[in-house]
Short mmCIF file of C-alpha atoms and ligand atoms in Angstrom, two decimals:
data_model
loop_
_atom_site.label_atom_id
_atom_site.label_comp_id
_atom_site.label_asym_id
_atom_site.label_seq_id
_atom_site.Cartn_x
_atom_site.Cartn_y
_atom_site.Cartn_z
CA UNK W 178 11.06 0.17 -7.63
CA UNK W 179 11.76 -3.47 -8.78
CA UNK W 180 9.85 -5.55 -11.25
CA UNK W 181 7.01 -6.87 -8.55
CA UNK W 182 6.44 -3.63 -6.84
CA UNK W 183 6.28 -2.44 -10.12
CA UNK W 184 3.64 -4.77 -11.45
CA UNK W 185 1.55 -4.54 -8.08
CA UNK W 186 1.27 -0.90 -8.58
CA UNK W 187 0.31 -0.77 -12.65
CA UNK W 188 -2.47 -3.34 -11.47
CA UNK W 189 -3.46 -1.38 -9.20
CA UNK W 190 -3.71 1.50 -10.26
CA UNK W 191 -5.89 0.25 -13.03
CA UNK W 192 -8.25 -0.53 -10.71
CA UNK W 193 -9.37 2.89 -9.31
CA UNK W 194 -11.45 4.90 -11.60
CA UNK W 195 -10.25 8.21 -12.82
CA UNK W 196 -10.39 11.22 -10.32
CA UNK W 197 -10.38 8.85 -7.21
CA UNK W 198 -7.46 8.25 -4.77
CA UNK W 199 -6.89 4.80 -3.93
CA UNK W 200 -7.27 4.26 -0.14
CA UNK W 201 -3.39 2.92 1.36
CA UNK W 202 -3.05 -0.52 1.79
CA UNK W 203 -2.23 -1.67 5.21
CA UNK W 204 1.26 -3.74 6.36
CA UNK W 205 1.15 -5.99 8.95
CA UNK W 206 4.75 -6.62 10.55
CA UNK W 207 5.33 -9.09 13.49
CA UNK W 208 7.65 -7.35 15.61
CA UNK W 209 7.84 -10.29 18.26
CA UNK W 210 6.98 -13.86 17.72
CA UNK W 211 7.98 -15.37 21.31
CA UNK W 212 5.40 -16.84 23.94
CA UNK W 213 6.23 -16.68 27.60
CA UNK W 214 7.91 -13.60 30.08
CA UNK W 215 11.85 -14.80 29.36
CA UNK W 216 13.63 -13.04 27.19
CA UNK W 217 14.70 -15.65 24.06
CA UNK W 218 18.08 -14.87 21.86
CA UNK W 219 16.26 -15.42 19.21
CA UNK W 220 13.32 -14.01 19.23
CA UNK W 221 11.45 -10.43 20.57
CA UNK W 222 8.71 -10.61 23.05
CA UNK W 223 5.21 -10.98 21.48
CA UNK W 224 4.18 -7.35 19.36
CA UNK W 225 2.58 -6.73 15.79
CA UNK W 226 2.18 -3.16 13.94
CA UNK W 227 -0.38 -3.09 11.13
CA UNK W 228 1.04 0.16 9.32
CA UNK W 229 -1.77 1.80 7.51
CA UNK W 230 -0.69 5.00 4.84
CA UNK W 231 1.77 6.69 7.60
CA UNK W 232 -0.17 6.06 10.80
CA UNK W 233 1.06 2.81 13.17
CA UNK W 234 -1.16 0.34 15.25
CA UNK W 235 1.14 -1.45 17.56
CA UNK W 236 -0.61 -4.43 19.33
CA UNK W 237 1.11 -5.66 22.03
CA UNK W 238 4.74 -4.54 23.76
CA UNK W 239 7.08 -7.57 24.41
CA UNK W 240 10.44 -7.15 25.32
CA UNK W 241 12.46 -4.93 22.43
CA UNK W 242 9.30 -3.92 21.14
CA UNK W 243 10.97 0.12 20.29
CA UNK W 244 14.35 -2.08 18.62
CA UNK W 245 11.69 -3.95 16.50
CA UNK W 246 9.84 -0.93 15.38
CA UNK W 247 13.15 0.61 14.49
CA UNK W 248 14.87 -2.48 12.38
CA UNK W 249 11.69 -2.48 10.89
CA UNK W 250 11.48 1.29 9.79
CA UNK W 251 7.84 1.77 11.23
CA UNK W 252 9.55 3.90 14.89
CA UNK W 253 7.99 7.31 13.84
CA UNK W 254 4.64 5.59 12.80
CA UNK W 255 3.22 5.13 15.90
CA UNK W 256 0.06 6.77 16.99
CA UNK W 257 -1.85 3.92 18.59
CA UNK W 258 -0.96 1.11 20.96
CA UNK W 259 -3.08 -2.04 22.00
CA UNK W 260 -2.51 -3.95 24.41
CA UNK W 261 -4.39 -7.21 24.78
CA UNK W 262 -3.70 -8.16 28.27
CA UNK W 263 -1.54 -7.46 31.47
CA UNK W 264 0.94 -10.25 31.55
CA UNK W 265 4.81 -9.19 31.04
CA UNK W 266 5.50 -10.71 27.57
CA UNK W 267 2.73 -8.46 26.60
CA UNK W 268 3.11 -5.01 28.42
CA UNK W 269 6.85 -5.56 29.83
CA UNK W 270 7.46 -2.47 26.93
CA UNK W 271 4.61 -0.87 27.23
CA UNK W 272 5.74 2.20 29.05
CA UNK W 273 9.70 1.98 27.65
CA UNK W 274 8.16 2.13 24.01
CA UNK W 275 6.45 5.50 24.92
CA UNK W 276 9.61 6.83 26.88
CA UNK W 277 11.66 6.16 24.04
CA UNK W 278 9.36 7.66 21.17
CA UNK W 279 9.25 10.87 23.08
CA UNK W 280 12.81 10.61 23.48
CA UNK W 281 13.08 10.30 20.09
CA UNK W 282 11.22 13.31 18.66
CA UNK W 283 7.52 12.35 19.60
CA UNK W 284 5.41 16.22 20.04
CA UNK W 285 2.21 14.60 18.87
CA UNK W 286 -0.77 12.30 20.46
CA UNK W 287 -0.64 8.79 21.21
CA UNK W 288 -3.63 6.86 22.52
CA UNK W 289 -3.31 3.70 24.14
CA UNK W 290 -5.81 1.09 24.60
CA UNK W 291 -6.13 -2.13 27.05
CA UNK W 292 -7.77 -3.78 30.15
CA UNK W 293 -7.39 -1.60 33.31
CA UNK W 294 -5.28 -0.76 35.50
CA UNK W 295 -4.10 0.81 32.27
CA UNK W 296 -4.49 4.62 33.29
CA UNK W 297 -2.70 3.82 36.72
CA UNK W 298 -0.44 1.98 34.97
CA UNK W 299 0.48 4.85 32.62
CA UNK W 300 0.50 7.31 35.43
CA UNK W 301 2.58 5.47 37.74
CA UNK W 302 5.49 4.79 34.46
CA UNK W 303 5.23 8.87 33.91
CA UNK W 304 5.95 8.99 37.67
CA UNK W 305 8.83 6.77 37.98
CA UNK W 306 10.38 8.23 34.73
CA UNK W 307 9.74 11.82 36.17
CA UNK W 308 13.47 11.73 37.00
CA UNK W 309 14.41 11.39 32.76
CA UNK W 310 11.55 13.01 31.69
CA UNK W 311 12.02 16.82 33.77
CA UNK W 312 15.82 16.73 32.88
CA UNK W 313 15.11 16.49 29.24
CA UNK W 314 12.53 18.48 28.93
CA UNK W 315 14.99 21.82 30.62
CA UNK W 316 17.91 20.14 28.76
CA UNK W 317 16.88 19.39 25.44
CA UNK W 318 13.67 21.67 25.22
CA UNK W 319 10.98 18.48 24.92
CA UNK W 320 7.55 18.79 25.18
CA UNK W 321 6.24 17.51 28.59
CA UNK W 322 5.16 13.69 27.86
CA UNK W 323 2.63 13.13 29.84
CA UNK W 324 -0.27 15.15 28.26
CA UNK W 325 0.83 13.37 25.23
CA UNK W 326 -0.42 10.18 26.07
CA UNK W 327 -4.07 9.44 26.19
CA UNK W 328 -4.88 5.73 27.76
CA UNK W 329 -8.22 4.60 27.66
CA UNK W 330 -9.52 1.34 29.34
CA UNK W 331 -11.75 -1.57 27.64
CA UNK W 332 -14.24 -2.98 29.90
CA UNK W 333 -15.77 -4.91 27.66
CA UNK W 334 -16.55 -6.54 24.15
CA UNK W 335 -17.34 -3.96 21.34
CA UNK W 336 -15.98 -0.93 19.79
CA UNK W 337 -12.90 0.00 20.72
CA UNK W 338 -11.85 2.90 18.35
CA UNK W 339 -12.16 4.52 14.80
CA UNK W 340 -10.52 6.44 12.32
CA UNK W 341 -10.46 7.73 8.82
CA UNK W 342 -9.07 4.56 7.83
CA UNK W 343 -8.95 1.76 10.73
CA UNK W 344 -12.13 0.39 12.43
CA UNK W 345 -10.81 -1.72 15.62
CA UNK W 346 -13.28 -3.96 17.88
CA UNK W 347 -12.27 -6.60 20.49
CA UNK W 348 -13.95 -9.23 22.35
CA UNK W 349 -13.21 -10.83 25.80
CA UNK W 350 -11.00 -13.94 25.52
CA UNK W 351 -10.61 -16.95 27.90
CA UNK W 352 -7.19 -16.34 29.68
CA UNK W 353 -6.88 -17.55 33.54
CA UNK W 354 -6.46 -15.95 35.88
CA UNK W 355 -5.97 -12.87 33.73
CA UNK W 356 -9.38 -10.77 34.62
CA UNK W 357 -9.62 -8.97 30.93
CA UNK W 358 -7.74 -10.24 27.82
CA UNK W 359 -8.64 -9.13 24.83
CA UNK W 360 -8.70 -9.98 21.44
CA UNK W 361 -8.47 -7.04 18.29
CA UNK W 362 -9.90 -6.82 15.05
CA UNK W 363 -8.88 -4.19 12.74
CA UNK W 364 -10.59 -3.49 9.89
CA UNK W 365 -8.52 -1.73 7.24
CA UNK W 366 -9.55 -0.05 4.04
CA UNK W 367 -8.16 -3.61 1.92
CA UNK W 368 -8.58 -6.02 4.53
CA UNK W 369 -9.27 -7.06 7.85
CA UNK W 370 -6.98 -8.36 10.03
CA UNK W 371 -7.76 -9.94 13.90
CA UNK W 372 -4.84 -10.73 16.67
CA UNK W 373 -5.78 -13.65 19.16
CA UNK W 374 -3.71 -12.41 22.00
CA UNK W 375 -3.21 -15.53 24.64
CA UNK W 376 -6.51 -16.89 24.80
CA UNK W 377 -7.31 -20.97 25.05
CA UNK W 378 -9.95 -21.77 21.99
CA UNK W 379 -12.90 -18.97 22.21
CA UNK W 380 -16.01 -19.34 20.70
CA UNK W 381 -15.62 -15.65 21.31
CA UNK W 382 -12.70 -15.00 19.43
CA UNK W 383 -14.61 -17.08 16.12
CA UNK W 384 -16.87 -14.99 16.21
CA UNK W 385 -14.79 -11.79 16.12
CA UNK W 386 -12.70 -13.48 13.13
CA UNK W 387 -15.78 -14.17 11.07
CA UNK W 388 -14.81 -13.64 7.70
CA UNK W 389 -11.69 -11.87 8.24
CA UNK W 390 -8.43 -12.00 5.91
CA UNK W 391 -5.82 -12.64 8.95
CA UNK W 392 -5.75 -14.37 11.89
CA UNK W 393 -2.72 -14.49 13.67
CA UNK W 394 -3.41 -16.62 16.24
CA UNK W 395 -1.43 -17.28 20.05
CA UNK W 396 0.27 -21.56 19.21
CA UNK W 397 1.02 -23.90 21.74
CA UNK W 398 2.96 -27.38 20.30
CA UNK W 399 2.17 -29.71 23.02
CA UNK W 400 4.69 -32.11 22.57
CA UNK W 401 6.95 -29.14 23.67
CA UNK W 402 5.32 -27.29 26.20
CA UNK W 403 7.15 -26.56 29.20
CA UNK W 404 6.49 -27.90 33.30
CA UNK W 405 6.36 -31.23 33.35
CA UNK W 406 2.98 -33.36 32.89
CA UNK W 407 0.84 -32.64 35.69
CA UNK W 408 2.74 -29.93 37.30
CA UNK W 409 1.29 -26.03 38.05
CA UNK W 410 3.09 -24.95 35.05
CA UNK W 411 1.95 -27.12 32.21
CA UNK W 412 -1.17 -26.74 34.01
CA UNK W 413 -1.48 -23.02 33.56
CA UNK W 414 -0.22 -23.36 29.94
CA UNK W 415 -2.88 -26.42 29.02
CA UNK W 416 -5.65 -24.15 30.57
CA UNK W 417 -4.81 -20.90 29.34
CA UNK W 418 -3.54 -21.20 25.75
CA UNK W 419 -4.51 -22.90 22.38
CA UNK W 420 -2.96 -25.85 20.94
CA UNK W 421 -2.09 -25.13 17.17
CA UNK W 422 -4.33 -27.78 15.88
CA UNK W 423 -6.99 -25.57 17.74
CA UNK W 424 -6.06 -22.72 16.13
CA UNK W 425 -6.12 -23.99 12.95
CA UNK W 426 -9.80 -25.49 13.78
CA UNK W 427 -10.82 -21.46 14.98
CA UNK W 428 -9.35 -20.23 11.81
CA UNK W 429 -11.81 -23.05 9.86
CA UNK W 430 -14.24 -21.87 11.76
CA UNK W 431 -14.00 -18.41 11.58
CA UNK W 432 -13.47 -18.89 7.84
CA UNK W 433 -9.97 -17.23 8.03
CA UNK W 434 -8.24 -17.01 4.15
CA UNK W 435 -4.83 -16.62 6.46
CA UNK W 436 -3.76 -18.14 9.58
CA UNK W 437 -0.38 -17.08 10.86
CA UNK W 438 0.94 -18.68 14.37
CA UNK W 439 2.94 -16.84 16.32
CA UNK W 440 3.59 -16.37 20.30
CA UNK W 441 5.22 -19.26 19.89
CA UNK W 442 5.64 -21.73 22.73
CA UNK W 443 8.18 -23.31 22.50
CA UNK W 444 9.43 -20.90 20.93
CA UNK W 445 13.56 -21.94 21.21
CA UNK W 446 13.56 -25.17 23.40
CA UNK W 447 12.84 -28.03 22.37
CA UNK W 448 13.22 -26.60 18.71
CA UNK W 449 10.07 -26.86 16.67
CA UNK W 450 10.56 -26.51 13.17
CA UNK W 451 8.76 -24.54 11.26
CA UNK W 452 7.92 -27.91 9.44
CA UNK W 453 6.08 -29.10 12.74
CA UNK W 454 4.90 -26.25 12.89
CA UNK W 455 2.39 -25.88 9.42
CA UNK W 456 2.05 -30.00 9.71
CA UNK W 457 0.06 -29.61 13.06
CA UNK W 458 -1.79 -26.68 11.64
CA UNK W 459 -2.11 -28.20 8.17
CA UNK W 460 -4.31 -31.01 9.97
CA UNK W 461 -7.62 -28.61 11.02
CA UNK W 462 -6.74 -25.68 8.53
CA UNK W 463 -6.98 -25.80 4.70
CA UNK W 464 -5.84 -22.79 4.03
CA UNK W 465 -2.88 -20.70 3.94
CA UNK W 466 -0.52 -20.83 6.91
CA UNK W 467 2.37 -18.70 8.07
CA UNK W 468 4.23 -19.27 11.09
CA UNK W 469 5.68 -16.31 12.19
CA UNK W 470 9.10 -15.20 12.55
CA UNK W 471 10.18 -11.73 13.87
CA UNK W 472 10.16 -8.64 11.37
CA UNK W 473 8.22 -10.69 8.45
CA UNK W 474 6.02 -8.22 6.88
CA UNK W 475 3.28 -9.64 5.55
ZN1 LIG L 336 1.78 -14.35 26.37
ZN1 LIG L 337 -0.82 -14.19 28.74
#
């Protein structure tokens, strides 16, 4: 243990009163910081895991998402998965992250969560991996996968799921022509932490941040955003996606203590520095900012 982890835990521990166990405190690790359906060099399609005790939330499965979780040491963590909305940089993994945790040593449950078609959309991955999936479960003695996984479908704003120690809720965010994106909230024993998902600026999603230790919030740099003025492109991405001086004003608004911007578009070319980055935010948002890189743990 060095010196800081050190200190963190005496402090800590002086906190709980005798004969009481002191709840785990939660990571939150951005797996994938890109925006958009290419794949970058640079950077892994958009996913998060807030790791609470042992158990692992994964929001989101971008491109690499199953590398990510591995660099990061959080693989065999998994028992949840969120996914906020059906557009590629978001669910392009969905399926291979599942594949490859059974192929791994997964034998227990995983729910999933997200907008339909998600149960077809499970069934129809099982299907087309049936050819993997019934050779390794004669060759290698596997449990069969598919009554391992357990996807459930949010219609609407609300509850999603609870546990022992992780309280989620979502609301509907603006996303055209997406039908259902959603935005999480997870409330962990030490703090509460909300993902945006792509959304343009929601009232909505304000509301579901109230209060809330960390936002990390979809940013758009508009001096950088791709199609050029006026074309379908840039106007898909002005109508569907925040600006980060909006995001910084939902974070005011919501009352945010953190703000960290990530799904970053651009998020390789034109380079935006992380400089541009926190000056755009800095003007709407007083507090802290972090803009996200892939595998920062925060
Ligand atoms: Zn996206
Ligand atoms: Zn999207």
């Amino acid at each position: 243990m060095d010196r800081r982890a050190f200190l963190a835990a005496l402090s800590s521990a002086a906190l709980v009163p005798l004969g009481q166990t002191r709840p785990p405190a939660s990571r939150l690790i951005l797996l994938g910081t890109a925006g958009g359906p290419t794949p970058k060099a640079t950077r892994s399609g958009p996913s998060q895991i807030v790791v609470v005790g042992d158990r692992g939330y994964v929001v989101d499965c971008g491109d690499g998402v199953a590398r990510q979780m591995m660099i990061a040491g959080v693989f065999r963590t998994m028992r949840h998965v969120f996914i906020t909305h059906h557009h590629s940089d978001h669910n392009a993994d969905y399926g291979t992250l599942l594949l490859l945790a059974w192929g791994d040593r997964l034998k227990t449950p995983i729910d999933t969560w997200g907008p339909p078609p998600l149960e077809k959309m499970t069934k129809q991955f099982l299907e087309m991996s049936a050819p993997d999936i019934s050779v390794r479960i004669r060759d290698e003695g596997r449990p069969p996968l598919a009554p391992l996984i357990h996807p459930h479908e949010i219609h609407r704003a609300g509850a999603v799921m609870k546990d022992d120690l992780v309280t989620v809720t979502c609301t509907v965010v603006p996303h055209p022509l997406v039908p259902i994106a959603l935005a999480y909230r997870f409330d962990c024993p030490d703090r509460s932490i909300v993902f945006s998902g792509d959304t343009a600026p929601s009232d909505a999603l304000v509301a579901l941040a109230k209060g809330a230790d960390v936002l990390v919030h979809e940013a758009l740099y508009v001096p950088g955003a791709p199609g050029e003025p006026g074309s379908p492109l840039r106007k898909h991405i002005m109508d569907s996606h925040t600006p980060v001086e909006d995001a910084g004003r939902i974070a005011t608004r919501a009352g945010v203590r953190t703000l960290v911007l990530s799904h970053l578009v651009p998020s390789e070319t034109p380079k935006v520095t992380d400089e541009q980055w926190l000056a755009a935010a800095r003007t709407t948002f007083s507090g802290q900012i972090v803009v996200g890189r892939d595998l920062l743990e925060l």
